[in-house]
């Protein structure tokens, strides 16, 4: 009962903040609101007992992204331009896709139903085997780093590659500026 | 006189605790939520926090951009290195059971599992912290104040 209440409050707050993000023209406000959005998502994850995901969302979504967005804001203007025409087509697409997604959720089994394939396949197997095989109490860690260590190696490589991509994009300009400056001398 | 004395002193007091918390999240990841990724982000957050209060240049003196850029591939190399080490010791890639002296092919080896997970997570931490700080440096280093550094 109390979980349903908490979920209702969190999800209505999420909806309010989304409307706020769409309607606010001041980009500083938008950045702050998106930070709050991430924090609420982290709380939703807490309610769902996904503490590891909640921790990641709170630190990356509410912490680092907010700082990076503020850094970007420093380089651009602080106000969103007004649209030239009312965005009717995007609105139609958004409502259509949203309605389809809601329609899709009607057929989903209730959350956490034990007789569903998602809760009967590898999940119980990991839960039963993790402690005797690896001795690690936190099953998330044992699955992430031991059973699926190869996946996590790929994930780390993805983080590395993404970082390199951003550095190549952002640092090239500075080099060019330097050569320009030397050319001016 | 600077008016942000409280902010500066509180920052200086908080950053050691943030770093200790990051280490806790990392080393206690076997038992409680968290792990290398989260610890890496917390370390990056501590550095970013320092840069926000004291400015980019003093932070880059403590945590040089070169070091941060080197951390990005270093983490992947540590992670893959653990894999190649287990391969060298005669097991499958990233099969940690062999990483301890009392290895027995039939029995589970808790000590070796924890050791393997820990080092793999060190790799994740290094790459994530390096990438986050690099991206922050790249963003903060651009922009209006850029000419002063040259």
mmCIF file of C-alpha atoms in Angstrom:
data_model
loop_
_atom_site.group_PDB
_atom_site.id
_atom_site.type_symbol
_atom_site.label_atom_id
_atom_site.label_comp_id
_atom_site.label_asym_id
_atom_site.label_seq_id
_atom_site.Cartn_x
_atom_site.Cartn_y
_atom_site.Cartn_z
ATOM 1 C CA UNK A 1 0.000 0.000 0.000
ATOM 2 C CA UNK A 2 2.644 2.503 1.046
ATOM 3 C CA UNK A 3 4.756 1.456 -1.951
ATOM 4 C CA UNK A 4 1.872 2.279 -4.295
ATOM 5 C CA UNK A 5 1.502 5.651 -2.594
ATOM 6 C CA UNK A 6 5.228 6.416 -2.923
ATOM 7 C CA UNK A 7 5.158 5.343 -6.564
ATOM 8 C CA UNK A 8 2.146 7.555 -7.291
ATOM 9 C CA UNK A 9 3.777 10.573 -5.677
ATOM 10 C CA UNK A 10 7.098 10.001 -7.470
ATOM 11 C CA UNK A 11 5.528 9.425 -10.883
ATOM 12 C CA UNK A 12 3.238 12.467 -10.622
ATOM 13 C CA UNK A 13 6.245 14.557 -9.612
ATOM 14 C CA UNK A 14 8.094 13.171 -12.658
ATOM 15 C CA UNK A 15 5.193 14.176 -14.905
ATOM 16 C CA UNK A 16 5.099 17.679 -13.380
ATOM 17 C CA UNK A 17 8.836 18.128 -13.882
ATOM 18 C CA UNK A 18 8.635 16.902 -17.470
ATOM 19 C CA UNK A 19 5.954 19.479 -18.223
ATOM 20 C CA UNK A 20 8.126 22.057 -16.485
ATOM 21 C CA UNK A 21 11.140 21.126 -18.629
ATOM 22 C CA UNK A 22 9.084 21.398 -21.817
ATOM 23 C CA UNK A 23 7.544 24.733 -20.892
ATOM 24 C CA UNK A 24 10.548 26.530 -19.361
ATOM 25 C CA UNK A 25 12.462 28.786 -21.736
ATOM 26 C CA UNK A 26 15.268 29.574 -19.294
ATOM 27 C CA UNK A 27 17.862 26.874 -19.952
ATOM 28 C CA UNK A 28 19.431 27.171 -16.490
ATOM 29 C CA UNK A 29 16.062 26.215 -15.037
ATOM 30 C CA UNK A 30 15.843 23.320 -17.495
ATOM 31 C CA UNK A 31 19.234 21.981 -16.366
ATOM 32 C CA UNK A 32 18.247 22.180 -12.700
ATOM 33 C CA UNK A 33 14.901 20.508 -13.425
ATOM 34 C CA UNK A 34 16.586 17.675 -15.324
ATOM 35 C CA UNK A 35 18.859 17.140 -12.321
ATOM 36 C CA UNK A 36 15.781 16.840 -10.108
ATOM 37 C CA UNK A 37 14.267 14.473 -12.696
ATOM 38 C CA UNK A 38 17.303 12.183 -12.395
ATOM 39 C CA UNK A 39 17.083 12.266 -8.616
ATOM 40 C CA UNK A 40 13.398 11.242 -8.782
ATOM 41 C CA UNK A 41 14.238 8.423 -11.205
ATOM 42 C CA UNK A 42 16.881 7.303 -8.701
ATOM 43 C CA UNK A 43 14.185 7.257 -5.996
ATOM 44 C CA UNK A 44 11.932 5.186 -8.265
ATOM 45 C CA UNK A 45 14.817 2.729 -8.685
ATOM 46 C CA UNK A 46 15.159 2.610 -4.905
ATOM 47 C CA UNK A 47 11.479 1.706 -4.613
ATOM 48 C CA UNK A 48 12.051 -1.039 -7.192
ATOM 49 C CA UNK A 49 14.927 -2.383 -4.999
ATOM 50 C CA UNK A 50 17.471 -1.717 -7.753
ATOM 51 C CA UNK A 51 19.907 0.033 -5.432
ATOM 52 C CA UNK A 52 22.929 -0.247 -7.726
ATOM 53 C CA UNK A 53 21.052 1.402 -10.590
ATOM 54 C CA UNK A 54 19.723 4.073 -8.223
ATOM 55 C CA UNK A 55 23.260 4.870 -7.112
ATOM 56 C CA UNK A 56 24.478 5.150 -10.699
ATOM 57 C CA UNK A 57 21.536 7.314 -11.723
ATOM 58 C CA UNK A 58 21.990 9.637 -8.749
ATOM 59 C CA UNK A 59 25.719 10.099 -9.326
ATOM 60 C CA UNK A 60 25.756 10.228 -13.137
ATOM 61 C CA UNK A 61 22.332 11.663 -13.941
ATOM 62 C CA UNK A 62 21.899 14.117 -11.108
ATOM 63 C CA UNK A 63 25.588 14.845 -10.513
ATOM 64 C CA UNK A 64 27.888 14.685 -13.517
ATOM 65 C CA UNK A 65 25.362 15.381 -16.306
ATOM 66 C CA UNK A 66 24.081 18.443 -14.495
ATOM 67 C CA UNK A 67 27.609 19.814 -14.187
ATOM 68 C CA UNK A 68 28.379 19.056 -17.844
ATOM 69 C CA UNK A 69 25.113 20.658 -18.973
ATOM 70 C CA UNK A 70 25.909 23.738 -16.895
ATOM 71 C CA UNK A 71 29.350 23.802 -18.517
ATOM 72 C CA UNK A 72 27.692 23.660 -21.929
ATOM 73 C CA UNK A 73 25.308 26.404 -20.908
ATOM 74 C CA UNK A 74 28.304 28.603 -20.129
ATOM 75 C CA UNK A 75 29.361 28.289 -23.789
ATOM 76 C CA UNK A 76 25.938 29.000 -25.273
ATOM 77 C CA UNK A 77 23.012 31.307 -24.673
ATOM 78 C CA UNK A 78 20.898 30.876 -21.569
ATOM 79 C CA UNK A 79 17.561 31.163 -23.323
ATOM 80 C CA UNK A 80 15.751 28.836 -25.661
ATOM 81 C CA UNK A 81 14.580 30.475 -28.882
ATOM 82 C CA UNK A 82 10.881 30.566 -29.642
ATOM 83 C CA UNK A 83 9.729 28.055 -32.237
ATOM 84 C CA UNK A 84 8.878 29.512 -35.646
ATOM 85 C CA UNK A 85 5.620 27.591 -35.932
ATOM 86 C CA UNK A 86 3.608 25.576 -33.429
ATOM 87 C CA UNK A 87 5.132 22.051 -33.369
ATOM 88 C CA UNK A 88 1.965 20.187 -34.367
ATOM 89 C CA UNK A 89 3.600 17.258 -36.176
ATOM 90 C CA UNK A 90 6.029 16.417 -33.328
ATOM 91 C CA UNK A 91 3.148 16.724 -30.865
ATOM 92 C CA UNK A 92 1.085 14.299 -32.954
ATOM 93 C CA UNK A 93 4.008 11.816 -33.182
ATOM 94 C CA UNK A 94 4.679 12.067 -29.435
ATOM 95 C CA UNK A 95 1.031 11.484 -28.510
ATOM 96 C CA UNK A 96 0.768 8.620 -31.022
ATOM 97 C CA UNK A 97 3.896 6.844 -29.749
ATOM 98 C CA UNK A 98 2.885 7.450 -26.138
ATOM 99 C CA UNK A 99 -0.572 5.985 -26.737
ATOM 100 C CA UNK A 100 0.974 2.947 -28.423
ATOM 101 C CA UNK A 101 3.347 2.401 -25.497
ATOM 102 C CA UNK A 102 0.505 2.665 -22.972
ATOM 103 C CA UNK A 103 -1.505 0.213 -25.091
ATOM 104 C CA UNK A 104 1.503 -2.128 -25.042
ATOM 105 C CA UNK A 105 1.768 -2.064 -21.260
ATOM 106 C CA UNK A 106 -1.824 -3.288 -20.862
ATOM 107 C CA UNK A 107 -0.761 -6.801 -21.874
ATOM 108 C CA UNK A 108 2.263 -6.884 -19.575
ATOM 109 C CA UNK A 109 2.136 -9.196 -16.546
ATOM 110 C CA UNK A 110 1.911 -7.519 -13.131
ATOM 111 C CA UNK A 111 5.245 -6.264 -11.828
ATOM 112 C CA UNK A 112 7.302 -8.979 -10.155
ATOM 113 C CA UNK A 113 4.933 -11.843 -11.068
ATOM 114 C CA UNK A 114 6.833 -15.009 -10.205
ATOM 115 C CA UNK A 115 5.366 -17.231 -12.946
ATOM 116 C CA UNK A 116 6.619 -15.078 -15.824
ATOM 117 C CA UNK A 117 9.524 -16.171 -18.066
ATOM 118 C CA UNK A 118 11.595 -13.158 -17.011
ATOM 119 C CA UNK A 119 11.599 -14.410 -13.409
ATOM 120 C CA UNK A 120 12.073 -18.077 -14.260
ATOM 121 C CA UNK A 121 14.954 -18.115 -16.724
ATOM 122 C CA UNK A 122 18.496 -17.226 -15.596
ATOM 123 C CA UNK A 123 17.566 -14.981 -12.650
ATOM 124 C CA UNK A 124 16.772 -17.708 -10.078
ATOM 125 C CA UNK A 125 19.748 -19.679 -11.371
ATOM 126 C CA UNK A 126 22.144 -16.811 -10.591
ATOM 127 C CA UNK A 127 20.502 -16.197 -7.215
ATOM 128 C CA UNK A 128 20.940 -19.842 -6.265
ATOM 129 C CA UNK A 129 24.467 -20.302 -7.624
ATOM 130 C CA UNK A 130 26.154 -16.992 -6.868
ATOM 131 C CA UNK A 131 26.812 -17.479 -3.166
ATOM 132 C CA UNK A 132 28.113 -21.092 -3.263
ATOM 133 C CA UNK A 133 30.165 -20.548 -6.419
ATOM 134 C CA UNK A 134 31.707 -17.121 -5.912
ATOM 135 C CA UNK A 135 31.101 -16.327 -2.242
ATOM 136 C CA UNK A 136 30.005 -12.789 -3.149
ATOM 137 C CA UNK A 137 26.817 -11.764 -1.303
ATOM 138 C CA UNK A 138 25.885 -8.949 -3.706
ATOM 139 C CA UNK A 139 24.560 -10.885 -6.712
ATOM 140 C CA UNK A 140 24.670 -7.760 -8.891
ATOM 141 C CA UNK A 141 28.435 -7.584 -8.459
ATOM 142 C CA UNK A 142 29.002 -11.296 -9.012
ATOM 143 C CA UNK A 143 26.914 -11.312 -12.208
ATOM 144 C CA UNK A 144 28.455 -8.080 -13.455
ATOM 145 C CA UNK A 145 32.089 -8.800 -12.765
ATOM 146 C CA UNK A 146 32.363 -12.578 -12.602
ATOM 147 C CA UNK A 147 29.673 -14.408 -14.571
ATOM 148 C CA UNK A 148 29.476 -11.724 -17.230
ATOM 149 C CA UNK A 149 32.951 -10.300 -16.873
ATOM 150 C CA UNK A 150 33.413 -10.337 -20.625
ATOM 151 C CA UNK A 151 30.344 -8.107 -21.092
ATOM 152 C CA UNK A 152 31.675 -5.656 -18.555
ATOM 153 C CA UNK A 153 35.017 -5.577 -20.367
ATOM 154 C CA UNK A 154 33.078 -4.549 -23.462
ATOM 155 C CA UNK A 155 31.185 -1.963 -21.419
ATOM 156 C CA UNK A 156 34.413 -0.467 -20.107
ATOM 157 C CA UNK A 157 35.708 -0.312 -23.670
ATOM 158 C CA UNK A 158 32.515 1.491 -24.688
ATOM 159 C CA UNK A 159 33.054 4.107 -21.954
ATOM 160 C CA UNK A 160 36.655 4.501 -23.128
ATOM 161 C CA UNK A 161 35.614 4.833 -26.777
ATOM 162 C CA UNK A 162 32.889 7.355 -25.971
ATOM 163 C CA UNK A 163 35.369 9.422 -23.964
ATOM 164 C CA UNK A 164 37.878 9.386 -26.825
ATOM 165 C CA UNK A 165 35.158 10.446 -29.258
ATOM 166 C CA UNK A 166 34.184 13.427 -27.116
ATOM 167 C CA UNK A 167 37.816 14.417 -26.596
ATOM 168 C CA UNK A 168 38.490 14.277 -30.347
ATOM 169 C CA UNK A 169 35.468 16.472 -31.013
ATOM 170 C CA UNK A 170 36.210 19.021 -28.302
ATOM 171 C CA UNK A 171 39.988 19.255 -28.448
ATOM 172 C CA UNK A 172 40.475 19.580 -32.201
ATOM 173 C CA UNK A 173 39.115 23.092 -32.276
ATOM 174 C CA UNK A 174 41.637 24.302 -29.733
ATOM 175 C CA UNK A 175 44.566 22.981 -31.806
ATOM 176 C CA UNK A 176 43.254 24.803 -34.854
ATOM 177 C CA UNK A 177 42.948 28.005 -32.826
ATOM 178 C CA UNK A 178 46.571 27.646 -31.753
ATOM 179 C CA UNK A 179 47.826 27.307 -35.302
ATOM 180 C CA UNK A 180 45.689 30.266 -36.291
ATOM 181 C CA UNK A 181 47.169 32.333 -33.512
ATOM 182 C CA UNK A 182 50.681 31.378 -34.517
ATOM 183 C CA UNK A 183 49.832 32.219 -38.111
ATOM 184 C CA UNK A 184 48.733 35.675 -37.007
ATOM 185 C CA UNK A 185 52.067 36.313 -35.377
ATOM 186 C CA UNK B 1 38.548 39.981 1.164
ATOM 187 C CA UNK B 2 36.985 36.987 -0.491
ATOM 188 C CA UNK B 3 33.411 36.338 0.483
ATOM 189 C CA UNK B 4 33.386 32.608 -0.314
ATOM 190 C CA UNK B 5 35.584 31.529 2.612
ATOM 191 C CA UNK B 6 32.924 29.219 4.044
ATOM 192 C CA UNK B 7 32.431 27.534 0.675
ATOM 193 C CA UNK B 8 36.154 26.984 0.229
ATOM 194 C CA UNK B 9 36.766 25.598 3.698
ATOM 195 C CA UNK B 10 33.721 23.317 3.580
ATOM 196 C CA UNK B 11 34.853 22.065 0.177
ATOM 197 C CA UNK B 12 38.312 21.306 1.510
ATOM 198 C CA UNK B 13 36.771 19.424 4.407
ATOM 199 C CA UNK B 14 34.300 17.489 2.270
ATOM 200 C CA UNK B 15 36.563 16.259 -0.524
ATOM 201 C CA UNK B 16 38.546 13.752 1.604
ATOM 202 C CA UNK B 17 35.271 12.239 2.774
ATOM 203 C CA UNK B 18 34.043 11.988 -0.820
ATOM 204 C CA UNK B 19 37.216 10.155 -1.819
ATOM 205 C CA UNK B 20 36.979 7.817 1.183
ATOM 206 C CA UNK B 21 33.343 7.165 0.305
ATOM 207 C CA UNK B 22 34.396 6.334 -3.254
ATOM 208 C CA UNK B 23 36.924 3.813 -1.923
ATOM 209 C CA UNK B 24 34.254 2.381 0.375
ATOM 210 C CA UNK B 25 31.822 2.012 -2.530
ATOM 211 C CA UNK B 26 34.548 0.310 -4.519
ATOM 212 C CA UNK B 27 35.993 -2.081 -1.952
ATOM 213 C CA UNK B 28 32.636 -2.859 -0.354
ATOM 214 C CA UNK B 29 30.968 -3.481 -3.726
ATOM 215 C CA UNK B 30 30.988 -7.242 -3.069
ATOM 216 C CA UNK B 31 28.764 -6.830 -0.037
ATOM 217 C CA UNK B 32 26.696 -3.704 -0.624
ATOM 218 C CA UNK B 33 25.444 -1.710 -3.611
ATOM 219 C CA UNK B 34 28.109 -0.095 -5.689
ATOM 220 C CA UNK B 35 31.259 -1.066 -7.465
ATOM 221 C CA UNK B 36 33.915 0.308 -9.756
ATOM 222 C CA UNK B 37 31.591 2.368 -11.941
ATOM 223 C CA UNK B 38 29.907 4.197 -9.078
ATOM 224 C CA UNK B 39 33.211 4.718 -7.262
ATOM 225 C CA UNK B 40 34.738 6.159 -10.423
ATOM 226 C CA UNK B 41 31.883 8.624 -10.777
ATOM 227 C CA UNK B 42 32.206 9.689 -7.126
ATOM 228 C CA UNK B 43 35.949 10.298 -7.575
ATOM 229 C CA UNK B 44 35.230 12.319 -10.701
ATOM 230 C CA UNK B 45 32.562 14.253 -8.792
ATOM 231 C CA UNK B 46 35.098 15.129 -6.090
ATOM 232 C CA UNK B 47 37.515 16.505 -8.698
ATOM 233 C CA UNK B 48 34.726 18.414 -10.455
ATOM 234 C CA UNK B 49 33.604 19.820 -7.092
ATOM 235 C CA UNK B 50 37.123 21.079 -6.456
ATOM 236 C CA UNK B 51 37.244 22.642 -9.913
ATOM 237 C CA UNK B 52 33.864 24.354 -9.439
ATOM 238 C CA UNK B 53 34.946 26.032 -6.207
ATOM 239 C CA UNK B 54 38.656 26.706 -6.764
ATOM 240 C CA UNK B 55 38.695 27.122 -10.538
ATOM 241 C CA UNK B 56 39.905 24.891 -13.341
ATOM 242 C CA UNK B 57 43.569 25.836 -13.268
ATOM 243 C CA UNK B 58 44.331 24.946 -9.601
ATOM 244 C CA UNK B 59 42.532 21.622 -10.058
ATOM 245 C CA UNK B 60 44.525 20.809 -13.182
ATOM 246 C CA UNK B 61 47.691 21.387 -11.161
ATOM 247 C CA UNK B 62 46.600 18.658 -8.709
ATOM 248 C CA UNK B 63 45.050 16.310 -11.265
ATOM 249 C CA UNK B 64 46.899 16.970 -14.537
ATOM 250 C CA UNK B 65 44.937 16.476 -17.780
ATOM 251 C CA UNK B 66 47.698 14.192 -19.080
ATOM 252 C CA UNK B 67 47.223 11.807 -16.147
ATOM 253 C CA UNK B 68 43.461 11.827 -16.621
ATOM 254 C CA UNK B 69 43.779 11.057 -20.328
ATOM 255 C CA UNK B 70 46.185 8.215 -19.539
ATOM 256 C CA UNK B 71 43.704 6.775 -17.020
ATOM 257 C CA UNK B 72 41.159 6.142 -19.788
ATOM 258 C CA UNK B 73 43.080 3.422 -21.666
ATOM 259 C CA UNK B 74 44.868 2.284 -18.476
ATOM 260 C CA UNK B 75 41.590 0.995 -17.011
ATOM 261 C CA UNK B 76 40.781 -1.059 -20.097
ATOM 262 C CA UNK B 77 44.333 -2.439 -20.041
ATOM 263 C CA UNK B 78 44.010 -3.400 -16.336
ATOM 264 C CA UNK B 79 40.706 -5.135 -17.033
ATOM 265 C CA UNK B 80 41.947 -7.006 -20.087
ATOM 266 C CA UNK B 81 45.206 -7.674 -18.234
ATOM 267 C CA UNK B 82 43.336 -9.661 -15.578
ATOM 268 C CA UNK B 83 41.798 -11.668 -18.412
ATOM 269 C CA UNK B 84 45.158 -12.387 -20.014
ATOM 270 C CA UNK B 85 46.645 -13.229 -16.607
ATOM 271 C CA UNK B 86 44.047 -15.949 -16.055
ATOM 272 C CA UNK B 87 44.691 -17.113 -19.611
ATOM 273 C CA UNK B 88 48.427 -17.265 -18.839
ATOM 274 C CA UNK B 89 47.786 -19.212 -15.630
ATOM 275 C CA UNK B 90 46.020 -21.876 -17.635
ATOM 276 C CA UNK B 91 42.311 -21.069 -17.350
ATOM 277 C CA UNK B 92 39.718 -19.394 -19.540
ATOM 278 C CA UNK B 93 39.747 -15.664 -20.199
ATOM 279 C CA UNK B 94 38.506 -13.857 -17.020
ATOM 280 C CA UNK B 95 38.038 -17.123 -15.107
ATOM 281 C CA UNK B 96 39.137 -15.830 -11.710
ATOM 282 C CA UNK B 97 39.260 -19.156 -9.876
ATOM 283 C CA UNK B 98 42.911 -19.568 -10.814
ATOM 284 C CA UNK B 99 44.030 -16.296 -9.203
ATOM 285 C CA UNK B 100 44.867 -17.850 -5.855
ATOM 286 C CA UNK B 101 47.399 -20.392 -4.653
ATOM 287 C CA UNK B 102 44.848 -22.919 -3.382
ATOM 288 C CA UNK B 103 43.204 -23.303 -6.767
ATOM 289 C CA UNK B 104 41.409 -26.579 -7.340
ATOM 290 C CA UNK B 105 39.613 -27.171 -10.663
ATOM 291 C CA UNK B 106 36.582 -28.778 -9.037
ATOM 292 C CA UNK B 107 36.005 -26.561 -6.006
ATOM 293 C CA UNK B 108 34.861 -22.920 -5.951
ATOM 294 C CA UNK B 109 37.541 -20.489 -4.859
ATOM 295 C CA UNK B 110 36.065 -17.512 -2.970
ATOM 296 C CA UNK B 111 39.375 -15.811 -2.360
ATOM 297 C CA UNK B 112 40.355 -15.860 -6.016
ATOM 298 C CA UNK B 113 36.877 -14.720 -7.102
ATOM 299 C CA UNK B 114 37.024 -11.688 -4.813
ATOM 300 C CA UNK B 115 40.535 -10.882 -5.970
ATOM 301 C CA UNK B 116 39.538 -11.081 -9.635
ATOM 302 C CA UNK B 117 36.391 -9.004 -9.161
ATOM 303 C CA UNK B 118 38.338 -6.390 -7.220
ATOM 304 C CA UNK B 119 40.995 -5.929 -9.910
ATOM 305 C CA UNK B 120 38.478 -5.905 -12.706
ATOM 306 C CA UNK B 121 36.555 -3.215 -10.851
ATOM 307 C CA UNK B 122 39.783 -1.239 -10.421
ATOM 308 C CA UNK B 123 39.964 -1.214 -14.209
ATOM 309 C CA UNK B 124 36.360 0.011 -14.496
ATOM 310 C CA UNK B 125 36.994 2.691 -11.854
ATOM 311 C CA UNK B 126 40.107 3.971 -13.619
ATOM 312 C CA UNK B 127 38.446 4.237 -17.013
ATOM 313 C CA UNK B 128 35.221 5.772 -15.706
ATOM 314 C CA UNK B 129 36.930 8.352 -13.489
ATOM 315 C CA UNK B 130 39.392 9.228 -16.259
ATOM 316 C CA UNK B 131 36.671 9.601 -18.866
ATOM 317 C CA UNK B 132 34.393 11.695 -16.660
ATOM 318 C CA UNK B 133 37.163 14.082 -15.611
ATOM 319 C CA UNK B 134 38.479 14.318 -19.190
ATOM 320 C CA UNK B 135 35.057 15.246 -20.512
ATOM 321 C CA UNK B 136 34.671 17.837 -17.762
ATOM 322 C CA UNK B 137 38.120 19.299 -18.510
ATOM 323 C CA UNK B 138 37.323 19.374 -22.215
ATOM 324 C CA UNK B 139 34.074 21.270 -21.591
ATOM 325 C CA UNK B 140 35.448 23.610 -18.965
ATOM 326 C CA UNK B 141 38.676 24.261 -20.874
ATOM 327 C CA UNK B 142 36.839 25.659 -23.873
ATOM 328 C CA UNK B 143 34.965 28.865 -23.872
ATOM 329 C CA UNK B 144 35.525 32.409 -22.894
ATOM 330 C CA UNK B 145 38.412 32.117 -20.453
ATOM 331 C CA UNK B 146 40.487 29.929 -22.750
ATOM 332 C CA UNK B 147 42.953 32.517 -23.957
ATOM 333 C CA UNK B 148 44.336 33.194 -20.491
ATOM 334 C CA UNK B 149 46.026 29.799 -20.293
ATOM 335 C CA UNK B 150 48.197 30.440 -23.355
#
